Short mmCIF file of C-alpha atoms in Angstrom, two decimals:
data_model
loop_
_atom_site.label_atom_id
_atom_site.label_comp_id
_atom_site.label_asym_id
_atom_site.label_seq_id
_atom_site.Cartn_x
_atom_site.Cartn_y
_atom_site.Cartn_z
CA UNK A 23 -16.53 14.17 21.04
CA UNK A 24 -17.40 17.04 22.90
CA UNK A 25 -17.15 20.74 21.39
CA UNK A 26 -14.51 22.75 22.63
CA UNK A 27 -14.20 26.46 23.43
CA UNK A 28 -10.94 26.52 20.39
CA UNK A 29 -10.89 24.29 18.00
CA UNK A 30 -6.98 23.61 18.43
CA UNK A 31 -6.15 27.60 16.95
CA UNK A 32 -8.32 27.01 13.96
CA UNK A 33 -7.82 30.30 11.65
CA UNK A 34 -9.63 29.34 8.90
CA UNK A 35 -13.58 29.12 10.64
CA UNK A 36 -14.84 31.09 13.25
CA UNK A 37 -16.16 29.04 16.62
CA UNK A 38 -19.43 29.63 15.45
CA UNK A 39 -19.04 28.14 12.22
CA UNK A 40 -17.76 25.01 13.70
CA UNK A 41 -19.88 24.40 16.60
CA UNK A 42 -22.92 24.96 13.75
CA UNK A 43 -21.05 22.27 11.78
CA UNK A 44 -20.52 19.89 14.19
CA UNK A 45 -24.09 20.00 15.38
CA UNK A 46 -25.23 19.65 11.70
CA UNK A 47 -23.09 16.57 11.53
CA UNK A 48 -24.81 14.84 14.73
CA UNK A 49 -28.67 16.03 13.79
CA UNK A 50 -27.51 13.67 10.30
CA UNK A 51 -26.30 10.76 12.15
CA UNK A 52 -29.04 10.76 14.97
CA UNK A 53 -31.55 10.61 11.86
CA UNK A 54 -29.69 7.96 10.05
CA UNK A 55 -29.58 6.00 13.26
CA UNK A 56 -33.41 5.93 13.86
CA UNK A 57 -33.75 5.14 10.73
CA UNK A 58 -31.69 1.88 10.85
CA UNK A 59 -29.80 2.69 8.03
CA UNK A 60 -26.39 1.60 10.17
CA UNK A 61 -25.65 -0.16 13.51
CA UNK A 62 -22.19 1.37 14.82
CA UNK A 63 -19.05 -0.29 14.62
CA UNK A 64 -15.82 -0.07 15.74
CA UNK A 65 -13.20 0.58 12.49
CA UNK A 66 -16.05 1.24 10.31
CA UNK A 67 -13.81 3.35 7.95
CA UNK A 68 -11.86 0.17 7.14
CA UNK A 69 -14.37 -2.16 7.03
CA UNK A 70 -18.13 -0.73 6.87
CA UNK A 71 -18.64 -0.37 3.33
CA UNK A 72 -22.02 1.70 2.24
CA UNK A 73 -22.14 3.30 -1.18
CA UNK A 74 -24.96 5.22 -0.26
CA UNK A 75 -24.38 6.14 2.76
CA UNK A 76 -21.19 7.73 1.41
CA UNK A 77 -23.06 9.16 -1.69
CA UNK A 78 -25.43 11.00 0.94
CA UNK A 79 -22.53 12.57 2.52
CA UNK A 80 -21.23 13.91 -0.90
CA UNK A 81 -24.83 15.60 -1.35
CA UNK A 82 -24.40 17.14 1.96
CA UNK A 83 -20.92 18.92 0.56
CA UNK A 84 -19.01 16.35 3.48
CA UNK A 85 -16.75 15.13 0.85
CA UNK A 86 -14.09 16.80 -1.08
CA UNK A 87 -14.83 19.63 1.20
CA UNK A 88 -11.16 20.81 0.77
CA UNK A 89 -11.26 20.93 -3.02
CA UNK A 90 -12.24 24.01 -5.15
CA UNK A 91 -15.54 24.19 -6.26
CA UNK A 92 -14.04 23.79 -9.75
CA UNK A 93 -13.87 20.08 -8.97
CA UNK A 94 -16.86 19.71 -7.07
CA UNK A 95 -15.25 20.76 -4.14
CA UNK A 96 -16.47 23.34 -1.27
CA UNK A 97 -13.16 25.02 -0.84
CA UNK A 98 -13.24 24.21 3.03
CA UNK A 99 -10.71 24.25 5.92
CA UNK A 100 -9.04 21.19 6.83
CA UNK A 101 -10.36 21.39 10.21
CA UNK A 102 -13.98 22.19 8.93
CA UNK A 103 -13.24 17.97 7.68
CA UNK A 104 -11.34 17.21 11.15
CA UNK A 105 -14.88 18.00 12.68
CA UNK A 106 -17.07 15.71 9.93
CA UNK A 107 -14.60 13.24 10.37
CA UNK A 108 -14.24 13.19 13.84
CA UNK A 109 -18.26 12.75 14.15
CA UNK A 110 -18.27 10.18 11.97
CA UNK A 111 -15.78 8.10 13.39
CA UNK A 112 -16.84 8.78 17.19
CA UNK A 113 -20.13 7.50 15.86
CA UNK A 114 -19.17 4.10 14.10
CA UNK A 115 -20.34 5.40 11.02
CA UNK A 116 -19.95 3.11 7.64
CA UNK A 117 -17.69 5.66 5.74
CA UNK A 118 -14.78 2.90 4.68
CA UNK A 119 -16.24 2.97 0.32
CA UNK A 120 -14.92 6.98 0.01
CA UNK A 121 -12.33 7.16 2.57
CA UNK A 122 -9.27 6.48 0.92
CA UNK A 123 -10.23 8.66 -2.02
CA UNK A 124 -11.52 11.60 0.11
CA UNK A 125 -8.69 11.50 2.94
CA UNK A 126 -5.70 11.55 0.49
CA UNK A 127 -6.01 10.56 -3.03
CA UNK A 128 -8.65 13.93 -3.53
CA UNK A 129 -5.42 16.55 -1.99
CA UNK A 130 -2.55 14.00 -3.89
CA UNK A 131 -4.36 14.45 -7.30
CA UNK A 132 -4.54 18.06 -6.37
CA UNK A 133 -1.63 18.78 -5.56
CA UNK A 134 0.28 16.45 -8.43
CA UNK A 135 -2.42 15.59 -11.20
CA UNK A 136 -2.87 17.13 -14.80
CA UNK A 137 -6.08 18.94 -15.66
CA UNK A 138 -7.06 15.75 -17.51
CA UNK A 139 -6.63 13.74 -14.10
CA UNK A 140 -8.49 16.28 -12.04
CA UNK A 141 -11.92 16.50 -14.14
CA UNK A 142 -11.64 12.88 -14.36
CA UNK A 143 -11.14 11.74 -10.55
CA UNK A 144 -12.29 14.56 -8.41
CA UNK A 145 -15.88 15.34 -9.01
CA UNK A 146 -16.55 11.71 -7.96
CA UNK A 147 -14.43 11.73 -5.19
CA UNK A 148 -16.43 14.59 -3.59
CA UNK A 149 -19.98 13.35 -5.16
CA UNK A 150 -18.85 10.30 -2.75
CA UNK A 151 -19.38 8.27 -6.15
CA UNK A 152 -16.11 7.66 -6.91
CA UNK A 153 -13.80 5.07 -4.22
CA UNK A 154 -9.88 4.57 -4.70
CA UNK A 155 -7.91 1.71 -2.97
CA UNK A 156 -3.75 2.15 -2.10
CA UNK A 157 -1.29 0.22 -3.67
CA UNK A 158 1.80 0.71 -1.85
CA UNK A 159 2.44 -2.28 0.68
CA UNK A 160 3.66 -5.73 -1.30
CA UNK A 161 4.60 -9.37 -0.39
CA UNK A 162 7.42 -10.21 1.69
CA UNK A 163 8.31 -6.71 2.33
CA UNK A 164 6.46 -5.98 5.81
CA UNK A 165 6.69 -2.08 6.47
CA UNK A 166 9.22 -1.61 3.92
CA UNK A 167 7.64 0.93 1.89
CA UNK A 168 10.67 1.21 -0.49
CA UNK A 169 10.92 -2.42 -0.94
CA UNK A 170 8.87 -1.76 -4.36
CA UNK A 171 9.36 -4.64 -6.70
CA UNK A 172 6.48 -3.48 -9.15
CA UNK A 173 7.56 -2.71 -12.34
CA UNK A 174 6.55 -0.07 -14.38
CA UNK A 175 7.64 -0.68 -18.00
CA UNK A 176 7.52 2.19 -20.39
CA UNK A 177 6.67 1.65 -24.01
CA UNK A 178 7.96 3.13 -27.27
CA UNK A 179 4.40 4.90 -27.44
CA UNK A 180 4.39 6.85 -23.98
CA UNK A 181 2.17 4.16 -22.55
CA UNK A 182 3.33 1.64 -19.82
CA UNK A 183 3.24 -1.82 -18.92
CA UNK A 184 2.64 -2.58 -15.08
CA UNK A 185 3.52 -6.28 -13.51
CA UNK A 186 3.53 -6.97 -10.00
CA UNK A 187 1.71 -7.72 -6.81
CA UNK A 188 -0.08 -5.58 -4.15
CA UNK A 189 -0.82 -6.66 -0.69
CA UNK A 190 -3.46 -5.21 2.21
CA UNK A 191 -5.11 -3.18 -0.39
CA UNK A 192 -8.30 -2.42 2.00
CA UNK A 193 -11.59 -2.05 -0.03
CA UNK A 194 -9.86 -2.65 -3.60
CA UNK A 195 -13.03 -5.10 -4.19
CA UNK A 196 -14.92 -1.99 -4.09
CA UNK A 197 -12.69 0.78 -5.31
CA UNK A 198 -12.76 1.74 -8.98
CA UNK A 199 -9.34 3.12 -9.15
CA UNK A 200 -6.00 3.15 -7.23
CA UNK A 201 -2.80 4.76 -6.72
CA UNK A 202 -0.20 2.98 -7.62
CA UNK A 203 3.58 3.06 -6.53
CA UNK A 204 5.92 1.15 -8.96
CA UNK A 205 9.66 1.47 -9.67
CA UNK A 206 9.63 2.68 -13.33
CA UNK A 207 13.30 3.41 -13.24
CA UNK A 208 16.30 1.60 -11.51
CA UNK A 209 16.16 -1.56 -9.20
CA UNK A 210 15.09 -2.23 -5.66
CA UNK A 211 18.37 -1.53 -4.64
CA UNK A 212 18.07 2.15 -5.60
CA UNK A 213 15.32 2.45 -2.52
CA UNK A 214 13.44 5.32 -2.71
CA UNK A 215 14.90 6.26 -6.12
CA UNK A 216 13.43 5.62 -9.83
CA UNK A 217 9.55 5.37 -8.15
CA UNK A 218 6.79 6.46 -9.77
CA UNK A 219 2.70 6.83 -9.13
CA UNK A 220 0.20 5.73 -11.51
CA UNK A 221 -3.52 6.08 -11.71
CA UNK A 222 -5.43 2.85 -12.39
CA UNK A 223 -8.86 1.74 -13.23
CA UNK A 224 -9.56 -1.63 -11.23
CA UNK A 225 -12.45 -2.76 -14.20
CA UNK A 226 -8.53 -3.51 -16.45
CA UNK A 227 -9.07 -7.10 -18.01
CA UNK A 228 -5.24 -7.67 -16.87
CA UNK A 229 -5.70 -6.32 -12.61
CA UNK A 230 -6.68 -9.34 -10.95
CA UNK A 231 -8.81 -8.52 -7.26
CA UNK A 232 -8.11 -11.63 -4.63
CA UNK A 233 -9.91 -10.88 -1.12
CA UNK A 234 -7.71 -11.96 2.05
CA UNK A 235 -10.39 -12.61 4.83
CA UNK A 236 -8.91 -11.47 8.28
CA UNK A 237 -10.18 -13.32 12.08
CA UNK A 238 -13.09 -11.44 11.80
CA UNK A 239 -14.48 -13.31 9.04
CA UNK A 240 -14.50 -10.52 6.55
CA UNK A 241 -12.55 -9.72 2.85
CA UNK A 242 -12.20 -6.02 3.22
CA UNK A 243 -8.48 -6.65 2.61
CA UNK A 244 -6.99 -7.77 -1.06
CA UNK A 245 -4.23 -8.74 -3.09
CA UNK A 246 -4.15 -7.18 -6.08
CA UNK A 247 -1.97 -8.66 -9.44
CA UNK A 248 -1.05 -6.85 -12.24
CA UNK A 249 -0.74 -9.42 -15.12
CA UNK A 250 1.58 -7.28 -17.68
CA UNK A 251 -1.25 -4.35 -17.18
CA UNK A 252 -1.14 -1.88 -19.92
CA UNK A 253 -2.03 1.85 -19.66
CA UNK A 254 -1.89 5.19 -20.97
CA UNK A 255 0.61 7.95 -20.54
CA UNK A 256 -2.02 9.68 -18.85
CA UNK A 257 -2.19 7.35 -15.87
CA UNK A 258 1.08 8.50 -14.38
CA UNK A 259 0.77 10.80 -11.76
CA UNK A 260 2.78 13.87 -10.84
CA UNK A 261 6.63 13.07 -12.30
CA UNK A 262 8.47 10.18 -13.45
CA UNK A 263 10.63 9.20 -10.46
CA UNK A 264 9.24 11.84 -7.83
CA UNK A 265 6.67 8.84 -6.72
CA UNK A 266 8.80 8.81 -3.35
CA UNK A 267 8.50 12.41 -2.50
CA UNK A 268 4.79 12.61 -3.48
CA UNK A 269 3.55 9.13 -1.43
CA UNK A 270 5.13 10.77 1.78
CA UNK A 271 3.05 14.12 1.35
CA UNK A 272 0.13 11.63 1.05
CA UNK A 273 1.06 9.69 4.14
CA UNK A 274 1.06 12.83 6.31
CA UNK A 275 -3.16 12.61 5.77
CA UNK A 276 -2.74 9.08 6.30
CA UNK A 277 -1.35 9.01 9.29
CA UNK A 278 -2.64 11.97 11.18
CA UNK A 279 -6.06 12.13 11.12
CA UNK A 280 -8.62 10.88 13.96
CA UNK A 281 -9.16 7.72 12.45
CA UNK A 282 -5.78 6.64 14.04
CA UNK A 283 -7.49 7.02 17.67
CA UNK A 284 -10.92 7.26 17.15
CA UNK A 285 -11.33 3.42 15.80
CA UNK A 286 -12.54 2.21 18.77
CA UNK A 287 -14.45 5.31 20.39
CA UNK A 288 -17.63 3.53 19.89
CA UNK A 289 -16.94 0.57 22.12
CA UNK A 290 -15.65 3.55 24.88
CA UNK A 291 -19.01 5.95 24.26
CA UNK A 292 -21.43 2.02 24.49
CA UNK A 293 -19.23 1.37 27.37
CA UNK A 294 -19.94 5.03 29.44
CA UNK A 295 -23.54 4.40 28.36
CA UNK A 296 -23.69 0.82 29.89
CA UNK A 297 -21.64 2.35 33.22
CA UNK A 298 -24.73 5.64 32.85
CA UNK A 299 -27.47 2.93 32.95
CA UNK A 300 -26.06 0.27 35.92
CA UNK A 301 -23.94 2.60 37.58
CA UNK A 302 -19.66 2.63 37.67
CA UNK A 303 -17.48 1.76 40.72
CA UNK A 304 -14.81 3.68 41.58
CA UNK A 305 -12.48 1.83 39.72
CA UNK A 306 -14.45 1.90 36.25
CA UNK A 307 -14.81 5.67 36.92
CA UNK A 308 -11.01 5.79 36.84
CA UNK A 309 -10.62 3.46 33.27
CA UNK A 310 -13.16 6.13 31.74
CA UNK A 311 -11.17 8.99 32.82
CA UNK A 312 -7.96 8.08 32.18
CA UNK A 313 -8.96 6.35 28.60
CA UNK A 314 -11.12 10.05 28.03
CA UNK A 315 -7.74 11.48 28.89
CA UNK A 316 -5.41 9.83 26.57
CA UNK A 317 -7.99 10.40 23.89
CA UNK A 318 -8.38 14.03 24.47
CA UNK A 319 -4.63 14.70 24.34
CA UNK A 320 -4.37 12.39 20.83
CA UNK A 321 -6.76 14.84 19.79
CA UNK A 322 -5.19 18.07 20.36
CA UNK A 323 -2.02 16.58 18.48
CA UNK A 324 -4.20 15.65 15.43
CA UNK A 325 -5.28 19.21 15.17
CA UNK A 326 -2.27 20.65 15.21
CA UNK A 327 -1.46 18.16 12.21
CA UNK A 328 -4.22 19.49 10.38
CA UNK A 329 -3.34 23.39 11.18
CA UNK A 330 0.03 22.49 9.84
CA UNK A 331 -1.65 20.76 6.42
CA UNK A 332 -3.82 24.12 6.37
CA UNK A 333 -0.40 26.16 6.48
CA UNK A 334 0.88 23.91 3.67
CA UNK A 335 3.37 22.57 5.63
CA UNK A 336 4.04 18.74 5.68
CA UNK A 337 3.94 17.82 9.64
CA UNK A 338 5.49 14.42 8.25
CA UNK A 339 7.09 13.63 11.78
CA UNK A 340 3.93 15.16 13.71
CA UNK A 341 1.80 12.89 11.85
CA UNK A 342 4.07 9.66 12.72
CA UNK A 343 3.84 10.05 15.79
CA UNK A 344 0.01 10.35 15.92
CA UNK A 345 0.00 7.45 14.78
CA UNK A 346 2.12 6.01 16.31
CA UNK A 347 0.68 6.75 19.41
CA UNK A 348 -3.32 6.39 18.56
CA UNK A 349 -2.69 2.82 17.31
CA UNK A 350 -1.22 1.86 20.61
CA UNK A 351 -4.17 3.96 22.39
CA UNK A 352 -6.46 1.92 20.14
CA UNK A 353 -5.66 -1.39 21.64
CA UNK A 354 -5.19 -0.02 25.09
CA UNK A 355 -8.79 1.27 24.86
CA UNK A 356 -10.57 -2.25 24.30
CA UNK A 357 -8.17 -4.01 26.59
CA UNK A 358 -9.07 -1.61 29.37
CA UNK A 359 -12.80 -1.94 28.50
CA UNK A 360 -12.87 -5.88 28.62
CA UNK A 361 -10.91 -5.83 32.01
CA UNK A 362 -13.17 -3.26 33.58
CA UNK A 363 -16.21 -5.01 32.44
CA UNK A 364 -18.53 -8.21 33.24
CA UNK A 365 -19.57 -8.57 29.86
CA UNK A 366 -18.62 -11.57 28.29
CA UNK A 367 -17.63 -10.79 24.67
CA UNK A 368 -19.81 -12.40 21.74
CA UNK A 369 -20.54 -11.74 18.48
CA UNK A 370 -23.71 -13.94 18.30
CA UNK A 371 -26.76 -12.90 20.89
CA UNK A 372 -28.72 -10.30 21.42
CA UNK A 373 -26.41 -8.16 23.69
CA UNK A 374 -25.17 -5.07 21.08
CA UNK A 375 -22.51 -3.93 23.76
CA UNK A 376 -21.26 -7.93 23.48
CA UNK A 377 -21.28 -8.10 20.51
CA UNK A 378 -19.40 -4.43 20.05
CA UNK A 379 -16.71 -5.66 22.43
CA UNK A 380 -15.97 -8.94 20.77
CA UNK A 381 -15.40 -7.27 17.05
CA UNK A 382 -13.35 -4.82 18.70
CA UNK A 383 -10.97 -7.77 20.23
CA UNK A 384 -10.72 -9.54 16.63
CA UNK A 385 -9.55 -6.05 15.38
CA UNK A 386 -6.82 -4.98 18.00
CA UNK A 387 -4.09 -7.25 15.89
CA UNK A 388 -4.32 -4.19 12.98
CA UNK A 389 -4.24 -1.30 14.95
CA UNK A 390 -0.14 -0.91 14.94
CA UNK A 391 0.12 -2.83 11.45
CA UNK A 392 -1.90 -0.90 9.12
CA UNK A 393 -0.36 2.62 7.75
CA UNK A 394 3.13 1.74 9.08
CA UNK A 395 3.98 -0.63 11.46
CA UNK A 396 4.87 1.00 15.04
CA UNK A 397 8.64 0.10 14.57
CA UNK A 398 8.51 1.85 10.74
CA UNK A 399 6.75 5.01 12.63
CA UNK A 400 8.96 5.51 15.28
CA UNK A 401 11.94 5.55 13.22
CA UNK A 402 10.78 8.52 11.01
CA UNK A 403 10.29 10.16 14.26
CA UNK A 404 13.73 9.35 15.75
CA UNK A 405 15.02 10.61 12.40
CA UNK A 406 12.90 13.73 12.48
CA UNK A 407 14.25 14.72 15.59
CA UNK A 408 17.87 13.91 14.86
CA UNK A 409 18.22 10.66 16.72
CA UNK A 410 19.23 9.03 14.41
#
């Protein structure tokens, strides 16, 4: 992404400071690239799992960057990460093993974990040691978020009993811990009501880990069984019954940041190189623009998510519709590519630009699924805006 003269209003670092940053950010990845130690890929913070990769971000102070230096943190602006981020996505870089925990499980325990939880879970999470998977989406429920029919049974000692099943829980095969959402109060009637978060170690003898491989070929999704779980009063997090309330604080980093448009930037940047190298007609010129466009304005709205997460407001409707919006771009983007293009796509042969296209095809079905469907999304903003 190119470096702009503002970086959407940012209060909290000078244009200096940024522009340093961001250059910082691209002398890492042009040195990890001649070294081989990735090939970019489109949705590589879902899918491109690297351990070490991520751990030598955490030594570089690119993780937890928000987080007080009490926790390992570098007390950092949220738009001092929009600019790592943002590099590492337009990239293709393999940052899926630390996402999860650095984009909203590090601010969540923040904001609603004990001391106890904080020491524990945080140092890791900026270290980039330390990888978290979501369990919030179950079977037979689709989008429906309040659906929950995971049970959270308390016990006569403080401690709890959790039964259930979790579905889509990307990189839980990797993770060593996850936030869980469970109704320890009421029924599923009661909706949003009597829900609770909890804290849980994966390595439990009673959390079973099955992988669900997608068209692509790959397990990065799971189901994820809790066989009568037990753990400790400590593993709740925040307040009993406030789970609700403290998911959809979490869900405004979800959904708003430039992973929900920049998955497939690195099929657009291989394309612009291919149309450099063999020249563009007048038509391609036109796809580039226009697709350059759309993701130029998705970025200005992202930013002005993350100036109102720096103002500790909750842009929950803002951050909908980013989504909403860079999911759809997402698609558009490889459609318009493959149309505008002689290439055939492949994911065998030597072509990289081939083989980039054809992954990016196998991934479009996800784009408006994952985080919400597009349906789910536009409600919230429909009810945001009093529509409804």
């Amino acid at each position: 992404m190119t470096v702009t003269a503002t970086e959407a209003g940012a209060q909290t670092a000078g244009n200096t400071e940024l522009h340093t940053l961001r250059t910082e950010v691209r002398t890492f990845l042009a040195e990890e690239l001649a070294a081989g130690t990735f090939v970019p890929a489109v949705d590589n913070w879902m899918s491109g799992f690297d351990p070490e990769f991520s751990a030598r971000l955490g030594q570089r102070g690119w993780l937890g960057m928000m987080l007080p230096a009490t926790y390992g943190g570098h007390g950092r602006s949220p738009v001092e990460r929009f600019v790592v981020t943002e590099e590492l996505l337009a990239h293709g870089a393999p940052v899926a093993a630390h996402w999860i925990a650095d984009r909203q499980m590090a601010p969540g325990i923040l904001a609603n974990g004990t001391e106890q939880q904080k020491q524990r879970y945080l140092p890791g999470i900026a270290a980039g040691t330390l990888f978290f998977a979501i369990g919030m989406s179950e079977p037979d429920a689709g989008s429906d978020l309040a659906a929950v029919r995971t049970r959270a049974t308390p016990r006569d000692d403080g401690s709890w009993t959790l039964s259930g099943t979790k579905v889509w829980t990307t990189g839980a095969h990797m993770a060593h811990a996850m936030v869980l959402l469970a109704r320890s109060d009421g029924d599923p009637g009661d909706r949003q009501a009597g829900l609770s978060q909890f804290l849980v170690d994966l390595s439990h003898p009673d959390i079973e880990v099955r992988p669900l491989r997608s068209i692509d070929g790959e397990a990065h999704f799971n189901e994820v069984i809790f066989h009568d779980a037990q753990v400790g009063p400590d593993a709740l997090l925040g307040r009993r019954g406030e789970g609700w309330a403290q998911v959809m604080g979490e869900l405004a980093f979800e959904r708003s940041g430039p992973e929900r448009y920049l998955s497939t930037m690195p099929l657009l940047r291989a394309w612009a190189e291919e149309l450099r190298r063999a020249g563009a007609t007048p038509e391609q010129r036109v796809t580039l623009g226009s697709l350059t466009a759309r993701a130029w304005a998705l970025r200005r709205m992202s930013l002005s998510v993350a100036a109102e997460l720096a103002a500790g407001r909750r842009p929950d409707v803002r951050a909908a519709m980013v989504k909403d919006l860079g999911s759809a771009f997402e698609g558009d983007l490889v459609e318009a590519v493959r149309a505008s293009c002689d290439t055939e796509p492949r994911r065998g042969g030597s072509d990289p630009f081939a083989r980039l296209l054809a992954d990016s095809m196998l991934h479009i079905p996800a784009f408006t699924l994952r985080g919400g469907t597009n349906e789910i999304l536009r409600g919230i903003v429909a009810r945001g805006m009093g529509l409804r």
